[in-house]
Short mmCIF file of C-alpha atoms and ligand atoms in Angstrom, two decimals:
data_model
loop_
_atom_site.label_atom_id
_atom_site.label_comp_id
_atom_site.label_asym_id
_atom_site.label_seq_id
_atom_site.Cartn_x
_atom_site.Cartn_y
_atom_site.Cartn_z
CA MET A 1 20.13 27.60 -15.67
CA LEU A 2 20.26 25.09 -12.52
CA LYS A 3 19.17 21.56 -14.04
CA GLY A 4 18.79 18.28 -12.39
CA VAL A 5 21.19 15.47 -12.67
CA PHE A 6 20.57 13.09 -15.40
CA PRO A 7 22.56 10.08 -16.73
CA VAL A 8 22.02 11.68 -20.03
CA GLU A 9 24.25 9.36 -21.97
CA LYS A 10 22.10 6.33 -20.81
CA PHE A 11 18.97 8.33 -21.79
CA ASN A 12 20.36 8.59 -25.26
CA THR A 13 19.52 4.58 -25.73
CA ILE A 14 16.21 4.73 -24.46
CA PRO A 15 13.34 5.45 -27.01
CA THR A 16 10.99 8.61 -25.73
CA PRO A 17 9.02 9.45 -24.06
CA PHE A 18 9.21 7.47 -20.83
CA TYR A 19 9.34 8.31 -16.87
CA TYR A 20 12.74 8.47 -14.73
CA TYR A 21 12.55 7.98 -11.18
CA ASP A 22 15.20 8.97 -8.88
CA VAL A 23 15.26 6.15 -6.39
CA ASP A 24 17.57 7.99 -3.86
CA LEU A 25 15.35 10.98 -3.80
CA LEU A 26 12.23 8.83 -3.33
CA GLN A 27 13.96 7.00 -0.41
CA GLU A 28 15.35 10.43 1.10
CA THR A 29 11.40 11.49 1.10
CA LEU A 30 10.62 8.51 2.98
CA ASP A 31 13.39 9.08 5.45
CA PHE A 32 12.01 12.02 6.30
CA ALA A 33 8.26 11.54 6.22
CA LYS A 34 8.55 8.62 8.42
CA THR A 35 11.12 10.12 10.56
CA GLU A 36 8.87 13.51 11.24
CA ALA A 37 5.83 11.39 11.62
CA ASP A 38 7.55 8.98 14.12
CA LYS A 39 8.32 11.82 16.34
CA TYR A 40 4.81 12.11 17.25
CA SER A 41 3.92 8.25 16.49
CA PHE A 42 1.53 9.35 13.38
CA HIS A 43 0.58 6.66 11.11
CA LEU A 44 1.21 7.05 7.72
CA HIS A 45 -0.98 5.52 4.62
CA TYR A 46 0.47 6.14 1.15
CA ALA A 47 -1.92 7.54 -1.24
CA VAL A 48 -1.63 5.12 -3.94
CA LYS A 49 -3.52 6.82 -6.70
CA ALA A 50 -0.66 9.87 -6.99
CA ASN A 51 1.84 6.74 -8.33
CA ALA A 52 0.72 2.84 -8.46
CA ASN A 53 3.80 2.12 -10.16
CA PRO A 54 4.41 -1.41 -8.78
CA ARG A 55 8.05 -0.47 -8.23
CA ILE A 56 7.49 2.72 -6.36
CA LEU A 57 5.11 0.71 -4.42
CA SER A 58 7.21 -1.98 -3.32
CA ILE A 59 9.85 0.66 -2.13
CA ILE A 60 7.28 2.60 -0.19
CA SER A 61 5.64 -0.45 1.56
CA GLY A 62 9.05 -1.36 2.63
CA TYR A 63 9.01 1.46 4.90
CA GLY A 64 6.22 0.12 6.92
CA MET A 65 3.71 2.61 5.77
CA GLY A 66 0.12 1.35 5.06
CA ALA A 67 -1.39 2.36 2.19
CA ASP A 68 -4.58 4.90 1.35
CA CYS A 69 -6.55 3.13 -1.71
CA VAL A 70 -9.36 4.31 -3.73
CA SER A 71 -10.60 1.54 -6.07
CA GLY A 72 -10.33 -2.40 -6.12
CA GLY A 73 -7.65 -2.08 -8.48
CA GLU A 74 -5.49 -0.09 -6.15
CA ILE A 75 -6.08 -2.50 -3.08
CA GLN A 76 -4.91 -5.73 -5.20
CA ALA A 77 -2.07 -3.28 -6.51
CA ALA A 78 -1.09 -2.17 -2.90
CA LEU A 79 -1.54 -6.22 -1.84
CA ASP A 80 0.73 -7.43 -4.39
CA ALA A 81 3.27 -4.83 -3.55
CA GLY A 82 3.35 -5.69 -0.03
CA PHE A 83 1.44 -3.56 2.10
CA PRO A 84 -0.38 -5.02 4.79
CA ALA A 85 -4.00 -5.52 4.80
CA GLN A 86 -4.18 -4.39 8.45
CA LYS A 87 -2.53 -1.14 7.01
CA ILE A 88 -4.91 -0.49 4.11
CA VAL A 89 -7.70 2.11 3.98
CA PHE A 90 -10.33 2.55 1.36
CA ALA A 91 -12.13 5.89 0.36
CA GLY A 92 -14.04 6.64 -2.74
CA VAL A 93 -17.57 7.89 -3.47
CA GLY A 94 -18.39 5.39 -5.64
CA LYS A 95 -17.22 1.93 -3.88
CA ALA A 96 -18.78 -1.03 -6.20
CA ASP A 97 -20.06 -4.14 -4.33
CA TRP A 98 -16.79 -6.24 -5.86
CA GLU A 99 -14.58 -3.68 -4.50
CA ILE A 100 -16.04 -3.88 -1.06
CA ASN A 101 -16.20 -7.37 -1.15
CA LEU A 102 -12.23 -7.10 -1.55
CA GLY A 103 -12.00 -5.02 1.14
CA LEU A 104 -14.31 -7.32 3.67
CA ASP A 105 -12.12 -10.37 2.08
CA HIS A 106 -8.70 -9.11 3.32
CA ASP A 107 -10.49 -7.52 6.65
CA ILE A 108 -8.71 -4.37 5.53
CA PHE A 109 -8.08 -1.59 8.59
CA CYS A 110 -10.97 0.73 7.48
CA PHE A 111 -13.46 1.77 4.93
CA ASN A 112 -13.75 5.59 4.70
CA ILE A 113 -17.15 6.24 4.24
CA GLU A 114 -18.59 8.83 2.01
CA SER A 115 -22.48 8.50 2.54
CA ALA A 116 -25.04 6.98 4.62
CA ALA A 117 -26.38 5.04 1.39
CA GLU A 118 -22.58 3.41 1.16
CA LEU A 119 -22.79 2.64 4.97
CA ALA A 120 -26.11 0.73 4.28
CA ILE A 121 -24.41 -1.37 1.54
CA ILE A 122 -21.14 -2.12 3.46
CA ASN A 123 -23.39 -3.42 6.70
CA GLU A 124 -25.50 -5.41 4.05
CA LEU A 125 -22.23 -7.00 2.55
CA ALA A 126 -20.40 -7.34 5.57
CA THR A 127 -23.78 -9.12 7.09
CA ALA A 128 -23.63 -11.68 4.13
CA LYS A 129 -19.74 -12.39 5.03
CA GLY A 130 -20.48 -12.66 8.73
CA LYS A 131 -18.27 -9.86 9.38
CA ILE A 132 -17.81 -6.75 11.28
CA ALA A 133 -16.16 -3.70 8.73
CA SER A 134 -14.48 -1.30 10.40
CA ILE A 135 -15.25 2.40 9.26
CA ALA A 136 -14.68 5.81 9.15
CA LEU A 137 -16.84 8.83 8.43
CA ARG A 138 -15.59 11.15 6.13
CA ILE A 139 -16.46 14.10 7.39
CA ASN A 140 -16.23 17.84 5.29
CA PRO A 141 -14.80 19.98 7.98
CA GLU A 142 -15.63 23.32 5.50
CA VAL A 143 -12.00 24.08 5.51
CA ASP A 144 -10.94 26.03 2.26
CA ALA A 145 -7.49 24.28 1.18
CA HIS A 146 -6.83 27.75 -1.11
CA THR A 147 -5.56 25.41 -3.78
CA HIS A 148 -6.98 24.86 -7.21
CA ILE A 149 -10.70 24.68 -7.58
CA LYS A 150 -10.45 21.03 -9.44
CA ILE A 151 -8.52 19.86 -6.47
CA THR A 152 -10.52 21.30 -3.54
CA THR A 153 -12.56 18.89 -1.83
CA GLY A 154 -13.25 19.71 1.67
CA MET A 155 -15.97 22.33 1.26
CA LYS A 156 -19.92 22.04 1.14
CA GLU A 157 -21.66 20.88 -1.85
CA ASN A 158 -18.87 18.63 -2.69
CA LYS A 159 -19.21 14.94 -3.96
CA PHE A 160 -16.77 14.16 -1.41
CA GLY A 161 -17.54 13.21 2.51
CA ILE A 162 -20.31 13.73 4.84
CA ASN A 163 -21.68 17.33 5.55
CA LEU A 164 -20.87 18.52 8.97
CA SER A 165 -24.85 19.36 9.63
CA MET A 166 -25.43 15.82 8.47
CA VAL A 167 -23.21 13.80 10.95
CA GLY A 168 -25.75 13.53 13.68
CA GLN A 169 -27.98 11.85 11.57
CA VAL A 170 -25.45 9.17 10.54
CA LEU A 171 -24.65 8.43 13.78
CA GLU A 172 -28.28 7.77 14.50
CA GLU A 173 -28.27 5.48 11.37
CA LEU A 174 -25.10 3.54 12.52
CA LYS A 175 -26.62 2.49 15.88
CA THR A 176 -29.01 0.59 13.78
CA LEU A 177 -26.41 -1.09 11.64
CA LYS A 178 -24.81 -4.28 13.37
CA ASN A 179 -21.92 -5.00 11.08
CA VAL A 180 -19.98 -1.87 10.80
CA ARG A 181 -18.19 -0.47 13.42
CA LEU A 182 -17.15 2.85 13.90
CA ILE A 183 -13.30 3.28 14.70
CA GLY A 184 -12.61 6.93 13.20
CA ILE A 185 -13.45 10.23 11.61
CA HIS A 186 -11.51 11.35 8.41
CA SER A 187 -10.97 14.45 5.95
CA HIS A 188 -8.94 15.08 2.88
CA ILE A 189 -9.41 18.60 2.02
CA GLY A 190 -7.50 19.29 -1.11
CA SER A 191 -4.37 18.58 -2.82
CA GLN A 192 -0.99 20.63 -3.13
CA ILE A 193 -1.65 22.21 -0.15
CA THR A 194 1.41 24.70 0.66
CA ASP A 195 -0.36 27.25 3.03
CA MET A 196 -0.09 25.99 6.69
CA SER A 197 -2.76 27.71 7.85
CA ALA A 198 -5.29 25.57 5.84
CA PHE A 199 -3.66 22.48 8.06
CA ARG A 200 -4.08 24.74 11.23
CA ASN A 201 -7.68 25.26 10.47
CA LEU A 202 -8.10 21.89 10.18
CA ALA A 203 -6.49 20.77 13.33
CA ILE A 204 -8.55 23.09 15.07
CA ARG A 205 -11.82 22.47 13.50
CA PHE A 206 -11.39 18.77 14.32
CA ASN A 207 -11.26 19.85 17.77
CA GLU A 208 -14.46 21.20 17.60
CA ILE A 209 -15.90 18.26 15.90
CA GLN A 210 -14.28 16.11 18.57
CA ASP A 211 -15.91 18.21 21.14
CA GLU A 212 -19.27 17.69 19.26
CA LEU A 213 -18.68 13.72 18.61
CA GLU A 214 -18.27 13.43 22.56
CA GLU A 215 -21.56 15.54 23.36
CA MET A 216 -23.30 12.89 21.34
CA GLY A 217 -21.32 9.97 23.36
CA VAL A 218 -18.96 9.26 20.53
CA VAL A 219 -15.19 8.77 21.10
CA VAL A 220 -13.69 7.26 18.13
CA GLU A 221 -10.08 5.28 18.18
CA HIS A 222 -8.40 7.44 15.30
CA ILE A 223 -8.43 10.62 13.11
CA ASN A 224 -7.29 10.66 9.93
CA PHE A 225 -6.25 14.03 8.04
CA GLY A 226 -5.73 12.42 4.90
CA GLY A 227 -3.22 13.88 2.29
CA GLY A 228 -2.83 17.19 0.40
CA LEU A 229 0.65 18.47 1.49
CA GLY A 230 2.09 20.14 -1.49
CA VAL A 231 5.64 20.30 -3.20
CA ASP A 232 7.35 23.18 -4.85
CA TYR A 233 6.87 22.41 -8.42
CA TYR A 234 9.14 25.49 -9.48
CA HIS A 235 12.29 24.76 -7.49
CA PRO A 236 12.65 20.84 -7.61
CA ASN A 237 16.53 21.31 -7.53
CA HIS A 238 16.73 23.65 -4.59
CA ILE A 239 13.74 22.28 -2.44
CA PRO A 240 13.49 18.80 -3.49
CA THR A 241 11.56 17.25 -0.08
CA PRO A 242 8.31 18.72 1.16
CA ALA A 243 7.96 20.20 4.48
CA PHE A 244 7.00 17.39 6.29
CA ASP A 245 8.44 18.81 9.55
CA ASN A 246 6.31 21.80 9.95
CA TYR A 247 3.55 19.82 8.48
CA PHE A 248 3.20 17.25 11.18
CA ALA A 249 4.33 19.59 13.82
CA VAL A 250 1.60 21.79 13.16
CA PHE A 251 -0.95 18.65 14.30
CA HIS A 252 0.81 17.91 16.95
CA LYS A 253 0.82 21.38 17.94
CA LEU A 254 -2.91 22.05 17.55
CA LEU A 255 -4.49 19.05 17.93
CA ARG A 256 -6.32 17.62 21.21
CA ILE A 257 -6.09 13.95 21.18
CA ARG A 258 -8.08 11.78 23.25
CA PRO A 259 -6.34 9.05 25.24
CA GLY A 260 -5.28 6.09 23.46
CA GLN A 261 -6.19 7.96 20.12
CA GLN A 262 -4.34 7.18 17.26
CA VAL A 263 -3.56 10.12 14.39
CA HIS A 264 -3.27 8.90 10.97
CA PHE A 265 -2.32 10.62 7.35
CA GLU A 266 -2.76 9.75 3.84
CA PRO A 267 0.31 11.46 1.83
CA GLY A 268 0.38 11.10 -2.05
CA ARG A 269 1.93 13.65 -4.10
CA SER A 270 4.50 14.58 -1.21
CA ILE A 271 5.96 11.41 -1.58
CA THR A 272 6.18 10.60 -5.24
CA ALA A 273 6.04 13.99 -6.96
CA GLN A 274 9.87 15.16 -7.00
CA CYS A 275 11.57 11.59 -7.93
CA GLY A 276 9.99 11.40 -11.09
CA SER A 277 10.51 13.29 -14.55
CA LEU A 278 8.87 12.80 -17.73
CA ILE A 279 11.61 12.48 -20.15
CA SER A 280 10.75 13.61 -23.71
CA LYS A 281 12.50 14.60 -27.09
CA VAL A 282 12.10 17.72 -29.39
CA LEU A 283 10.90 16.61 -32.38
CA TYR A 284 10.64 19.96 -34.18
CA ILE A 285 11.02 23.42 -33.80
CA LYS A 286 8.32 25.49 -35.54
CA GLU A 287 8.88 29.37 -35.76
CA GLY A 288 5.71 31.07 -35.91
CA GLU A 289 5.43 34.79 -36.54
CA VAL A 290 5.55 35.72 -33.35
CA LYS A 291 5.83 32.42 -31.22
CA LYS A 292 8.47 29.74 -31.46
CA PHE A 293 6.83 26.09 -30.70
CA ALA A 294 9.23 23.24 -29.47
CA ILE A 295 7.26 20.16 -30.21
CA LEU A 296 7.84 17.32 -28.22
CA ASP A 297 7.32 13.70 -28.77
CA ALA A 298 5.42 13.42 -25.05
CA GLY A 299 1.81 15.28 -24.77
CA PHE A 300 -0.67 14.99 -22.54
CA THR A 301 -1.35 11.35 -23.27
CA GLU A 302 1.75 10.99 -20.73
CA LEU A 303 1.33 14.10 -18.53
CA LEU A 304 -1.92 15.30 -17.99
CA ARG A 305 -1.52 17.80 -14.94
CA PRO A 306 -0.75 20.75 -17.51
CA ALA A 307 -4.05 20.54 -19.88
CA MET A 308 -6.19 19.34 -16.69
CA TYR A 309 -5.29 21.40 -13.72
CA ASP A 310 -3.37 24.36 -15.60
CA ALA A 311 -0.66 22.59 -13.72
CA TYR A 312 3.16 24.15 -14.22
CA HIS A 313 6.05 21.69 -14.41
CA ARG A 314 9.56 23.19 -14.73
CA MET A 315 11.25 22.24 -18.14
CA GLU A 316 15.01 21.42 -18.60
CA ASN A 317 16.96 21.33 -21.93
CA ILE A 318 19.45 18.25 -20.52
CA SER A 319 20.94 18.14 -23.65
CA ASN A 320 22.61 21.44 -24.34
CA ASP A 321 23.69 24.68 -22.57
CA ASP A 322 22.96 26.91 -25.26
CA PRO A 323 22.13 30.49 -24.73
CA VAL A 324 18.26 30.62 -23.44
CA GLU A 325 15.43 31.16 -25.92
CA ILE A 326 11.86 31.22 -25.44
CA TYR A 327 8.99 28.51 -26.31
CA ASP A 328 5.58 27.34 -25.98
CA VAL A 329 6.22 24.21 -25.42
CA VAL A 330 3.66 21.56 -27.02
CA GLY A 331 2.76 18.08 -27.63
CA PRO A 332 2.09 16.08 -30.50
CA ILE A 333 -1.59 15.17 -29.75
CA CYS A 334 -4.49 16.63 -31.74
CA GLU A 335 -6.06 18.61 -29.36
CA SER A 336 -5.30 22.54 -28.86
CA SER A 337 -5.23 21.85 -24.58
CA ASP A 338 -2.12 19.79 -25.60
CA VAL A 339 0.32 22.24 -24.22
CA PHE A 340 2.84 21.78 -21.32
CA GLY A 341 3.86 25.43 -21.09
CA LYS A 342 4.09 29.10 -22.85
CA ASP A 343 6.91 31.34 -22.97
CA VAL A 344 9.25 28.66 -21.22
CA GLU A 345 12.89 29.55 -21.10
CA LEU A 346 14.86 26.81 -22.24
CA ASN A 347 18.62 26.80 -23.11
CA LYS A 348 18.29 26.77 -27.43
CA ALA A 349 16.51 23.55 -28.51
CA HIS A 350 17.20 21.64 -31.65
CA ARG A 351 15.80 18.64 -32.95
CA GLY A 352 16.76 15.37 -30.95
CA ASP A 353 17.28 17.45 -27.75
CA LEU A 354 16.07 15.69 -24.66
CA ILE A 355 13.94 17.61 -22.39
CA ALA A 356 13.19 16.68 -19.11
CA LEU A 357 9.49 17.72 -17.27
CA ARG A 358 10.46 17.73 -13.82
CA SER A 359 8.10 16.82 -10.70
CA ALA A 360 6.42 14.35 -12.75
CA GLY A 361 6.38 11.53 -10.23
CA ALA A 362 2.46 12.09 -8.71
CA TYR A 363 -0.46 12.18 -10.81
CA GLY A 364 2.04 11.35 -13.90
CA GLU A 365 2.24 7.97 -15.16
CA VAL A 366 -0.95 7.01 -13.52
CA MET A 367 -2.81 9.21 -15.45
CA ALA A 368 -1.49 8.20 -18.70
CA SER A 369 -3.67 7.32 -21.54
CA GLN A 370 -3.58 5.59 -25.26
CA TYR A 371 -5.36 8.63 -27.04
CA ASN A 372 -4.53 8.94 -30.73
CA CYS A 373 -3.67 5.16 -30.50
CA ARG A 374 -0.37 5.86 -28.35
CA SER A 375 1.32 3.50 -26.26
CA LEU A 376 1.78 4.07 -22.35
CA PRO A 377 4.81 5.37 -21.33
CA LYS A 378 7.57 2.82 -19.81
CA ALA A 379 9.42 3.69 -16.32
CA TYR A 380 12.97 3.52 -15.66
CA PHE A 381 14.77 3.48 -12.36
CA SER A 382 17.92 5.46 -11.64
CA ASP A 383 19.50 2.36 -9.46
CA THR A 384 18.53 0.00 -12.51
CA LEU A 385 19.40 1.80 -15.42
C1 PLP B 1 -6.15 11.72 -3.37
C2 PLP B 1 -6.08 11.71 -1.96
C3 PLP B 1 -5.06 11.73 -0.86
C4 PLP B 1 -3.43 12.29 -1.19
O1 PLP B 1 -3.54 13.27 -1.60
P1 PLP B 1 -2.19 14.09 -1.86
O2 PLP B 1 -2.58 15.44 -2.35
O3 PLP B 1 -1.79 13.57 -3.17
O4 PLP B 1 -1.29 14.25 -0.61
C5 PLP B 1 -5.56 11.16 0.02
N1 PLP B 1 -6.66 10.72 0.54
C6 PLP B 1 -7.63 10.78 -0.15
C7 PLP B 1 -8.66 10.33 0.70
C8 PLP B 1 -7.37 11.31 -1.55
O5 PLP B 1 -8.48 11.08 -2.29
#
């Protein structure tokens, strides 16, 4: 069984469960993303919600990327980590007044607007400060992302974004608002998208949308395609970096950009997923009538994705190479959804063995909770261990 490379000796001295980040892999991923985007002068804003660990954020900001934030707390975290305010975009369907004011005070690059109601409030708050807020309209392009229903966002009748049929109306309203300036159009159709045809459809749809906008006399300075590029959860050792080359090439090939127009992206998962693992210890092996359970000291309080999205994470026994056996791998939380995987192949597990849950660098540590009065997991880094 091919396994990732982990400093198991050092792990044995650290209380479990904890997150472990491979800094070399993060940097390799960032290099790849940046190189491929730079080929076409595309702009990147890292989606902070995927992983807001301060060390991770500061490594990413070191690559000159911007940040995509969905709360005031994330804006503050991005600023603290060195992301320039002029490269921060702020999205989210429910921006509170204080969050909008924080963005206005720092003159962030752009507010991505999700409703006409929000637009009016941003105009009002900007007026009170004597400022002009730069905004982009988040449009639902009605492109199917072919991904999990709980992470699909670009279809009609979704709480996110503005439906295509209502864009004209919002543009009319914009004309009456003096303290907002339309600089872009935005979309984010979903997450963990591995089928490039969804991105092809998105690029083509945006050509049509741009044509329609132009008929209404609107040409924007930038187009933002959000995030969504998927990673290979099944083969983190063979395919550690996502297909940034194919991804950006699709947009370069299909998109008809207007003169001087910029193209932006907001990758989250694709940047951080593969560099992180949740390291946990086997507490008990419970022999059932037909099943065998490996009970870990980590549960959905540390890694929520399997319980929340039925997500798959590859698991490896990194303590021994005994012949493989089949387990249901579960956590200690008092909920029957606290299961990491059923019929999982692991090298025979014993009490005290370390189990690595792979590809946990995105939507892992950030979603941890203290349910059952547990402590939040700590994070360790390959270069400072
Ligand atoms: C979540 C989110 C992203 C990042 O999505 P990934 O699938 O992690 O790349 C980008 N933009 C917006 C608006 C988001 O909500």
